[in-house]
Structures are given as C-alpha cells and as structure tokens.
PDB file of C-alpha atoms in Angstrom:
ATOM      1  CA  UNK A   6      10.097  11.049  -7.158  1.00 69.00           C
ATOM      2  CA  UNK A   7      10.581  11.785 -10.939  1.00 79.00           C
ATOM      3  CA  UNK A   8       7.583   9.590 -11.979  1.00 85.00           C
ATOM      4  CA  UNK A   9       5.592  11.247  -9.150  1.00 84.00           C
ATOM      5  CA  UNK A  10       6.368  14.640 -10.728  1.00 85.00           C
ATOM      6  CA  UNK A  11       5.013  13.360 -14.006  1.00 88.00           C
ATOM      7  CA  UNK A  12       1.875  12.078 -12.380  1.00 88.00           C
ATOM      8  CA  UNK A  13       1.363  15.435 -10.610  1.00 86.00           C
ATOM      9  CA  UNK A  14       1.827  17.211 -13.797  1.00 89.00           C
ATOM     10  CA  UNK A  15      -0.601  14.731 -15.578  1.00 88.00           C
ATOM     11  CA  UNK A  16      -3.297  15.542 -13.108  1.00 87.00           C
ATOM     12  CA  UNK A  17      -3.262  19.045 -14.343  1.00 88.00           C
ATOM     13  CA  UNK A  18      -3.898  17.911 -17.713  1.00 89.00           C
ATOM     14  CA  UNK A  19      -5.891  14.724 -17.045  1.00 87.00           C
ATOM     15  CA  UNK A  20      -8.637  15.752 -19.486  1.00 87.00           C
ATOM     16  CA  UNK A  21      -6.124  15.558 -22.503  1.00 90.00           C
ATOM     17  CA  UNK A  22      -4.649  12.383 -21.385  1.00 90.00           C
ATOM     18  CA  UNK A  23      -8.190  10.817 -20.801  1.00 87.00           C
ATOM     19  CA  UNK A  24      -8.881  11.861 -24.346  1.00 89.00           C
ATOM     20  CA  UNK A  25      -5.780  10.021 -25.470  1.00 90.00           C
ATOM     21  CA  UNK A  26      -6.839   7.083 -23.498  1.00 88.00           C
ATOM     22  CA  UNK A  27     -10.389   7.495 -24.875  1.00 88.00           C
ATOM     23  CA  UNK A  28     -11.501   7.102 -21.341  1.00 86.00           C
ATOM     24  CA  UNK A  29     -14.981   7.980 -19.910  1.00 82.00           C
ATOM     25  CA  UNK A  30     -14.076   9.992 -16.726  1.00 78.00           C
ATOM     26  CA  UNK A  31     -17.714  10.319 -15.619  1.00 81.00           C
ATOM     27  CA  UNK A  32     -16.921   7.380 -13.346  1.00 78.00           C
ATOM     28  CA  UNK A  33     -14.394   9.669 -11.398  1.00 80.00           C
ATOM     29  CA  UNK A  34     -17.046  12.365 -11.034  1.00 79.00           C
ATOM     30  CA  UNK A  35     -19.463   9.614  -9.694  1.00 83.00           C
ATOM     31  CA  UNK A  36     -16.568   8.529  -7.431  1.00 79.00           C
ATOM     32  CA  UNK A  37     -16.132  11.962  -6.065  1.00 80.00           C
ATOM     33  CA  UNK A  38     -19.711  12.245  -5.026  1.00 83.00           C
ATOM     34  CA  UNK A  39     -19.896   8.772  -3.432  1.00 83.00           C
ATOM     35  CA  UNK A  40     -16.743   9.474  -1.475  1.00 78.00           C
ATOM     36  CA  UNK A  41     -18.044  12.806  -0.313  1.00 78.00           C
ATOM     37  CA  UNK A  42     -21.446  11.371   0.678  1.00 82.00           C
ATOM     38  CA  UNK A  43     -19.853   8.332   2.531  1.00 79.00           C
ATOM     39  CA  UNK A  44     -17.551  10.606   4.490  1.00 77.00           C
ATOM     40  CA  UNK A  45     -20.360  12.947   5.485  1.00 80.00           C
ATOM     41  CA  UNK A  46     -22.393   9.952   6.616  1.00 83.00           C
ATOM     42  CA  UNK A  47     -19.795   8.703   8.933  1.00 82.00           C
ATOM     43  CA  UNK A  48     -17.879  11.580  10.193  1.00 84.00           C
ATOM     44  CA  UNK A  49     -18.132  12.531  13.760  1.00 86.00           C
ATOM     45  CA  UNK A  50     -16.685  14.515  16.656  1.00 87.00           C
ATOM     46  CA  UNK A  51     -13.965  12.225  17.981  1.00 87.00           C
ATOM     47  CA  UNK A  52     -14.703  11.581  21.681  1.00 90.00           C
ATOM     48  CA  UNK A  53     -12.127  10.386  24.274  1.00 92.00           C
ATOM     49  CA  UNK A  54     -13.659   7.013  24.443  1.00 92.00           C
ATOM     50  CA  UNK A  55     -13.559   6.518  20.796  1.00 92.00           C
ATOM     51  CA  UNK A  56      -9.970   7.680  20.499  1.00 93.00           C
ATOM     52  CA  UNK A  57      -9.071   5.140  23.110  1.00 95.00           C
ATOM     53  CA  UNK A  58     -10.988   2.429  21.222  1.00 94.00           C
ATOM     54  CA  UNK A  59      -9.161   3.394  18.134  1.00 93.00           C
ATOM     55  CA  UNK A  60      -5.558   3.232  19.959  1.00 93.00           C
ATOM     56  CA  UNK A  61      -6.843  -0.064  21.474  1.00 95.00           C
ATOM     57  CA  UNK A  62      -7.266  -1.719  18.099  1.00 94.00           C
ATOM     58  CA  UNK A  63      -3.955  -0.330  16.691  1.00 92.00           C
ATOM     59  CA  UNK A  64      -1.680  -1.164  19.623  1.00 94.00           C
ATOM     60  CA  UNK A  65      -3.690  -4.426  20.494  1.00 95.00           C
ATOM     61  CA  UNK A  66      -3.277  -5.594  16.870  1.00 93.00           C
ATOM     62  CA  UNK A  67       0.533  -4.772  16.967  1.00 92.00           C
ATOM     63  CA  UNK A  68       0.808  -6.788  20.320  1.00 96.00           C
ATOM     64  CA  UNK A  69      -1.056  -9.674  18.912  1.00 96.00           C
ATOM     65  CA  UNK A  70       0.993  -9.718  15.870  1.00 94.00           C
ATOM     66  CA  UNK A  71       4.235  -9.945  17.797  1.00 95.00           C
ATOM     67  CA  UNK A  72       2.940 -12.501  20.081  1.00 96.00           C
ATOM     68  CA  UNK A  73       1.776 -14.553  17.096  1.00 94.00           C
ATOM     69  CA  UNK A  74       5.092 -14.213  15.505  1.00 92.00           C
ATOM     70  CA  UNK A  75       6.958 -15.280  18.706  1.00 94.00           C
ATOM     71  CA  UNK A  76       4.820 -18.279  18.752  1.00 93.00           C
ATOM     72  CA  UNK A  77       4.858 -19.290  15.226  1.00 91.00           C
ATOM     73  CA  UNK A  78       8.513 -18.718  14.273  1.00 90.00           C
ATOM     74  CA  UNK A  79      10.126 -21.092  16.925  1.00 90.00           C
ATOM     75  CA  UNK A  80       7.235 -23.539  16.058  1.00 90.00           C
ATOM     76  CA  UNK A  81       8.198 -23.546  12.398  1.00 87.00           C
ATOM     77  CA  UNK A  82      11.897 -23.823  13.439  1.00 85.00           C
ATOM     78  CA  UNK A  83      11.145 -27.357  14.682  1.00 86.00           C
ATOM     79  CA  UNK A  84      10.582 -28.128  10.963  1.00 85.00           C
ATOM     80  CA  UNK A  85      13.797 -26.346   9.748  1.00 84.00           C
ATOM     81  CA  UNK A  86      15.153 -29.239   7.572  1.00 82.00           C
ATOM     82  CA  UNK A  87      11.726 -29.963   5.944  1.00 82.00           C
ATOM     83  CA  UNK A  88      11.185 -26.287   5.304  1.00 76.00           C
ATOM     84  CA  UNK A  89      14.600 -25.864   3.827  1.00 77.00           C
ATOM     85  CA  UNK A  90      14.162 -28.669   1.479  1.00 76.00           C
ATOM     86  CA  UNK A  91      10.807 -27.154   0.412  1.00 70.00           C
ATOM     87  CA  UNK A  92      12.614 -23.704   0.196  1.00 71.00           C
ATOM     88  CA  UNK A  93      10.093 -22.215   2.617  1.00 73.00           C
ATOM     89  CA  UNK A  94      12.654 -21.135   5.137  1.00 76.00           C
ATOM     90  CA  UNK A  95      10.908 -17.751   5.277  1.00 75.00           C
ATOM     91  CA  UNK A  96       8.262 -19.389   7.510  1.00 79.00           C
ATOM     92  CA  UNK A  97      10.719 -19.488  10.244  1.00 84.00           C
ATOM     93  CA  UNK A  98      11.313 -15.713  10.060  1.00 85.00           C
ATOM     94  CA  UNK A  99       9.766 -13.695  12.943  1.00 89.00           C
ATOM     95  CA  UNK A 100       9.335 -10.661  10.659  1.00 85.00           C
ATOM     96  CA  UNK A 101       7.468 -12.823   8.064  1.00 84.00           C
ATOM     97  CA  UNK A 102       4.810 -13.885  10.643  1.00 88.00           C
ATOM     98  CA  UNK A 103       4.766 -10.211  12.171  1.00 88.00           C
ATOM     99  CA  UNK A 104       3.828  -8.731   8.833  1.00 83.00           C
ATOM    100  CA  UNK A 105       1.384 -11.649   7.640  1.00 85.00           C
ATOM    101  CA  UNK A 106      -0.515 -11.375  10.997  1.00 90.00           C
ATOM    102  CA  UNK A 107      -0.725  -7.619  11.221  1.00 88.00           C
ATOM    103  CA  UNK A 108      -1.991  -7.574   7.558  1.00 83.00           C
ATOM    104  CA  UNK A 109      -4.644 -10.274   8.303  1.00 87.00           C
ATOM    105  CA  UNK A 110      -5.803  -8.399  11.357  1.00 91.00           C
ATOM    106  CA  UNK A 111      -6.216  -5.199   9.561  1.00 86.00           C
ATOM    107  CA  UNK A 112      -8.178  -6.853   6.707  1.00 83.00           C
ATOM    108  CA  UNK A 113     -10.365  -8.722   9.232  1.00 90.00           C
ATOM    109  CA  UNK A 114     -11.255  -5.574  11.018  1.00 90.00           C
ATOM    110  CA  UNK A 115     -12.292  -3.914   7.821  1.00 84.00           C
ATOM    111  CA  UNK A 116     -14.916  -6.437   7.574  1.00 87.00           C
ATOM    112  CA  UNK A 117     -16.494  -5.548  11.023  1.00 91.00           C
ATOM    113  CA  UNK A 118     -18.037  -2.571  12.688  1.00 89.00           C
ATOM    114  CA  UNK A 119     -14.494  -1.294  13.529  1.00 89.00           C
ATOM    115  CA  UNK A 120     -14.411   0.185  10.068  1.00 85.00           C
ATOM    116  CA  UNK A 121     -16.735   3.059  11.408  1.00 86.00           C
ATOM    117  CA  UNK A 122     -13.733   4.457  13.295  1.00 89.00           C
ATOM    118  CA  UNK A 123     -13.000   5.930  10.101  1.00 84.00           C
ATOM    119  CA  UNK A 124     -15.390   8.629  10.976  1.00 87.00           C
ATOM    120  CA  UNK A 125     -13.117   9.900  13.607  1.00 89.00           C
ATOM    121  CA  UNK A 126     -10.053   9.838  11.372  1.00 84.00           C
ATOM    122  CA  UNK A 127      -8.604   6.392  11.518  1.00 85.00           C
ATOM    123  CA  UNK A 128      -7.053   6.697   8.152  1.00 79.00           C
ATOM    124  CA  UNK A 129      -5.492   9.880   9.046  1.00 81.00           C
ATOM    125  CA  UNK A 130      -3.964   8.594  12.198  1.00 86.00           C
ATOM    126  CA  UNK A 131      -2.767   5.705   9.976  1.00 80.00           C
ATOM    127  CA  UNK A 132      -1.137   7.973   7.589  1.00 76.00           C
ATOM    128  CA  UNK A 133       0.928   9.677  10.483  1.00 82.00           C
ATOM    129  CA  UNK A 134       2.185   6.443  11.677  1.00 82.00           C
ATOM    130  CA  UNK A 135       3.115   5.565   8.011  1.00 76.00           C
ATOM    131  CA  UNK A 136       5.125   8.686   7.831  1.00 77.00           C
ATOM    132  CA  UNK A 137       7.019   7.850  11.033  1.00 83.00           C
ATOM    133  CA  UNK A 138       7.637   4.322   9.728  1.00 77.00           C
ATOM    134  CA  UNK A 139       9.122   5.678   6.490  1.00 73.00           C
ATOM    135  CA  UNK A 140      11.262   8.166   8.361  1.00 80.00           C
ATOM    136  CA  UNK A 141      12.428   5.326  10.672  1.00 82.00           C
ATOM    137  CA  UNK A 142      13.523   3.379   7.695  1.00 74.00           C
ATOM    138  CA  UNK A 143      15.235   6.280   6.200  1.00 76.00           C
ATOM    139  CA  UNK A 144      17.196   6.964   9.229  1.00 81.00           C
ATOM    140  CA  UNK A 145      18.772   3.387   9.011  1.00 78.00           C
ATOM    141  CA  UNK A 146      19.979   4.028   5.361  1.00 76.00           C
ATOM    142  CA  UNK A 147      23.617   4.484   4.698  1.00 77.00           C
ATOM    143  CA  UNK A 148      23.811   6.740   1.525  1.00 72.00           C
ATOM    144  CA  UNK A 149      27.541   5.970   1.275  1.00 76.00           C
ATOM    145  CA  UNK A 150      26.742   2.369   0.304  1.00 74.00           C
ATOM    146  CA  UNK A 151      24.730   3.766  -2.673  1.00 72.00           C
ATOM    147  CA  UNK A 152      27.765   4.703  -4.653  1.00 77.00           C
ATOM    148  CA  UNK A 153      29.131   1.177  -4.133  1.00 78.00           C
ATOM    149  CA  UNK A 154      26.013  -0.420  -5.866  1.00 76.00           C
ATOM    150  CA  UNK A 155      25.416   1.957  -8.743  1.00 77.00           C
ATOM    151  CA  UNK A 156      24.253  -1.083 -10.727  1.00 80.00           C
ATOM    152  CA  UNK A 157      21.025  -0.929  -8.595  1.00 78.00           C
ATOM    153  CA  UNK A 158      20.032   2.347 -10.259  1.00 80.00           C
ATOM    154  CA  UNK A 159      19.815   0.511 -13.594  1.00 84.00           C
ATOM    155  CA  UNK A 160      17.649  -2.080 -11.960  1.00 84.00           C
ATOM    156  CA  UNK A 161      15.327   0.521 -10.607  1.00 84.00           C
ATOM    157  CA  UNK A 162      14.982   2.494 -13.801  1.00 87.00           C
ATOM    158  CA  UNK A 163      14.386  -0.932 -15.733  1.00 90.00           C
ATOM    159  CA  UNK A 164      11.813  -1.751 -13.122  1.00 88.00           C
ATOM    160  CA  UNK A 165      10.071   1.592 -13.377  1.00 90.00           C
ATOM    161  CA  UNK A 166      10.086   1.547 -17.136  1.00 92.00           C
ATOM    162  CA  UNK A 167       8.369  -1.906 -17.090  1.00 93.00           C
ATOM    163  CA  UNK A 168       5.857  -0.575 -14.592  1.00 91.00           C
ATOM    164  CA  UNK A 169       5.045   2.576 -16.561  1.00 91.00           C
ATOM    165  CA  UNK A 170       4.844   0.811 -19.924  1.00 93.00           C
ATOM    166  CA  UNK A 171       2.649  -1.917 -18.585  1.00 93.00           C
ATOM    167  CA  UNK A 172       0.253   0.537 -17.042  1.00 91.00           C
ATOM    168  CA  UNK A 173      -0.095   2.718 -20.102  1.00 91.00           C
ATOM    169  CA  UNK A 174      -0.587  -0.203 -22.499  1.00 93.00           C
ATOM    170  CA  UNK A 175      -3.272  -1.746 -20.303  1.00 93.00           C
ATOM    171  CA  UNK A 176      -5.009   1.666 -19.537  1.00 91.00           C
ATOM    172  CA  UNK A 177      -5.201   2.250 -23.328  1.00 91.00           C
ATOM    173  CA  UNK A 178      -6.646  -1.164 -23.859  1.00 93.00           C
ATOM    174  CA  UNK A 179      -9.364  -0.903 -21.232  1.00 91.00           C
ATOM    175  CA  UNK A 180      -9.837   2.781 -21.688  1.00 90.00           C
ATOM    176  CA  UNK A 181      -9.072   3.410 -17.922  1.00 89.00           C
ATOM    177  CA  UNK A 182      -9.271   7.058 -16.630  1.00 90.00           C
ATOM    178  CA  UNK A 183      -5.938   8.503 -15.925  1.00 91.00           C
ATOM    179  CA  UNK A 184      -6.961   8.984 -12.289  1.00 90.00           C
ATOM    180  CA  UNK A 185      -6.854   5.295 -11.708  1.00 89.00           C
ATOM    181  CA  UNK A 186      -3.511   4.888 -13.666  1.00 90.00           C
ATOM    182  CA  UNK A 187      -1.807   7.679 -11.596  1.00 90.00           C
ATOM    183  CA  UNK A 188      -3.175   6.833  -8.131  1.00 90.00           C
ATOM    184  CA  UNK A 189      -2.753   3.076  -8.887  1.00 88.00           C
ATOM    185  CA  UNK A 190       0.727   3.464  -9.875  1.00 89.00           C
ATOM    186  CA  UNK A 191       1.717   5.633  -6.918  1.00 87.00           C
ATOM    187  CA  UNK A 192      -0.189   3.437  -4.565  1.00 85.00           C
ATOM    188  CA  UNK A 193       2.220   0.542  -5.803  1.00 84.00           C
ATOM    189  CA  UNK A 194       5.352   2.586  -5.713  1.00 84.00           C
ATOM    190  CA  UNK A 195       5.114   5.063  -3.084  1.00 79.00           C
ATOM    191  CA  UNK A 196       2.309   3.439  -0.933  1.00 76.00           C
ATOM    192  CA  UNK A 197       0.181   5.292   1.540  1.00 70.00           C
ATOM    193  CA  UNK A 198       2.589   8.078   2.186  1.00 72.00           C
ATOM    194  CA  UNK A 199       2.350   9.594  -1.320  1.00 80.00           C
ATOM    195  CA  UNK A 200      -0.654   7.923  -3.170  1.00 83.00           C
ATOM    196  CA  UNK A 201      -3.195  10.371  -1.331  1.00 82.00           C
ATOM    197  CA  UNK A 202      -0.903  13.414  -2.634  1.00 82.00           C
ATOM    198  CA  UNK A 203      -1.379  12.271  -6.255  1.00 87.00           C
ATOM    199  CA  UNK A 204      -5.241  11.569  -5.611  1.00 86.00           C
ATOM    200  CA  UNK A 205      -5.690  15.009  -4.115  1.00 84.00           C
ATOM    201  CA  UNK A 206      -4.141  16.666  -7.196  1.00 85.00           C
ATOM    202  CA  UNK A 207      -7.208  15.478  -9.027  1.00 86.00           C
ATOM    203  CA  UNK A 208      -9.610  16.531  -6.148  1.00 81.00           C
ATOM    204  CA  UNK A 209      -9.070  17.037  -2.444  1.00 76.00           C
ATOM    205  CA  UNK A 210     -12.188  14.857  -1.914  1.00 73.00           C
ATOM    206  CA  UNK A 211     -10.431  11.944  -3.652  1.00 80.00           C
ATOM    207  CA  UNK A 212      -7.481  11.786  -1.099  1.00 77.00           C
ATOM    208  CA  UNK A 213      -8.973   8.932   0.977  1.00 75.00           C
ATOM    209  CA  UNK A 214      -9.231   6.967  -2.281  1.00 80.00           C
ATOM    210  CA  UNK A 215      -5.420   7.100  -2.550  1.00 81.00           C
ATOM    211  CA  UNK A 216      -5.121   5.794   0.924  1.00 77.00           C
ATOM    212  CA  UNK A 217      -7.500   2.867   0.191  1.00 78.00           C
ATOM    213  CA  UNK A 218      -5.806   2.031  -2.975  1.00 82.00           C
ATOM    214  CA  UNK A 219      -2.286   1.867  -1.162  1.00 81.00           C
ATOM    215  CA  UNK A 220      -3.687  -0.046   1.596  1.00 77.00           C
ATOM    216  CA  UNK A 221      -5.021  -2.655  -0.775  1.00 80.00           C
ATOM    217  CA  UNK A 222      -1.537  -2.651  -2.535  1.00 79.00           C
ATOM    218  CA  UNK A 223       0.004  -3.385   0.966  1.00 76.00           C
ATOM    219  CA  UNK A 224      -2.484  -6.128   1.633  1.00 75.00           C
ATOM    220  CA  UNK A 225      -1.986  -7.986  -1.833  1.00 79.00           C
ATOM    221  CA  UNK A 226       1.718  -7.222  -1.777  1.00 77.00           C
ATOM    222  CA  UNK A 227       2.002  -9.153   1.627  1.00 74.00           C
ATOM    223  CA  UNK A 228       0.501 -12.353   0.239  1.00 78.00           C
ATOM    224  CA  UNK A 229       1.596 -11.869  -3.308  1.00 81.00           C
ATOM    225  CA  UNK A 230       5.257 -11.276  -2.321  1.00 79.00           C
ATOM    226  CA  UNK A 231       5.210 -14.651  -0.542  1.00 78.00           C
ATOM    227  CA  UNK A 232       3.798 -16.279  -3.858  1.00 82.00           C
ATOM    228  CA  UNK A 233       6.461 -14.524  -5.958  1.00 82.00           C
ATOM    229  CA  UNK A 234       9.276 -15.307  -3.695  1.00 78.00           C
ATOM    230  CA  UNK A 235       8.295 -19.020  -3.801  1.00 79.00           C
ATOM    231  CA  UNK A 236       7.976 -18.878  -7.544  1.00 81.00           C
ATOM    232  CA  UNK A 237      11.406 -17.290  -7.854  1.00 79.00           C
ATOM    233  CA  UNK A 238      12.952 -19.905  -5.669  1.00 76.00           C
ATOM    234  CA  UNK A 239      11.493 -22.691  -7.943  1.00 77.00           C
ATOM    235  CA  UNK A 240      12.946 -21.020 -11.101  1.00 78.00           C
ATOM    236  CA  UNK A 241      16.261 -20.434  -9.633  1.00 74.00           C
ATOM    237  CA  UNK A 242      16.696 -24.359  -8.996  1.00 67.00           C
TER     238      UNK A 242
END
C-alpha cells in the first residue's frame, strides 16, 4: 500500500519522472488513442443472450477446471513415489491443476472470438469477481498470527526493495515511460484489483491496460511459479 501511494503520487508528476528516465512518452499518447479506438469499436449494449453467453464461459470454465483437477490429481497420485523422487509432488495437488487448467482456458479463449465479449464489459465483471476473491481470502486471515511472525515483515520489505530497485534500474537503462513502470509494478504486486487504479491515475482511458497487464502477470505467474518452485527445490538439495 505504501508503494502504491508512491505510484499514485508519481502519476501526478510523471512528466518529471519521464524526464529523469529520459523516456519518450509519445508511446503513451498513442496507447491512449489506440485503447479508446478499440473500445469504441467493440462496445455494444449488453443483451440478455450475450450476458448468458459470458456467464456460460465463466462458470463453464470453472466447472471444466474442477473436473480436470478431479481427474488429473488422482491420476498423478498413482505415480506418487516417482514424483516425490523427482520433487514434483505439486503435480498431485488438486489446487495446482485447478489453477493451471483455468489459466490455460482463459488464455485459449482470448485467442478466439470469445474476446469480443469485452464489448459487453467482460473485464469489468472479471474485476468484480477478483474483488470478491480478494475479500474471501482476507476473511480467512488471522491477524493475530502476524505478531507471531514479525520476521516476515523484513522478508516483505526486502522483497519490495529488490522489486523497486530492479524496476527503476531497468527503466533507466531502456528509457521506459513511468506509466509502464508504475502499472507493471502494481500489476505484479497488487494484481488486477489495484493495477487499473494506478493506470487510471494517468488517464481514465488507460484503466483497461492495467487490467490486461495484471491478467498477463497472472498468466505468466502461474507457469513461472511452477518453474521457480522446481528450481528452488533443486537448489535446496
């Protein structure tokens, strides 16, 4: 939240920061126009039929993900000894397959005509459900446990410092506009729940870009996390 505050403040002085980064923000102006033109070309009045189609894709994808996880996790359990030896025991997890399958379904649909459902506000509905998901996770939290693990604050601060320094150094080297730094950072740290807020601080028309960058982060994070977990297991042995 502290870092997000800096990003929102930075959005108000983005021209100065772009000057320090020696970035050409003409790409941002072009992006604003392209986003506005695209939204205007696909926006339509949502009909009952199309809303049901959207819900069918959403809940159908969830159902298919659960079914696939129900099938694959027991199947992988038959190779428990081999997977444990290879340190791939996560393949036996129901939740693992649920996330991988749902992510794959979402990415696959984005390559089909289903992406036109954005015209009736698919990403807005997605954002609503993300807020519900975040609230659900938050309700399961036990704040009392925080004081028993204060060392985790140091881990979090170190993690964020590395994240911020790395972003600024790379942005300086490639002369990236601050918009991409800010929204890209929040997309990774806060996800689709807060990235659009940072994007809209630059321009309301850029809010969908924040959603898209966050979704891309989710997609890469799903597969990237599998690779990272495997690498860390190899290093720990």
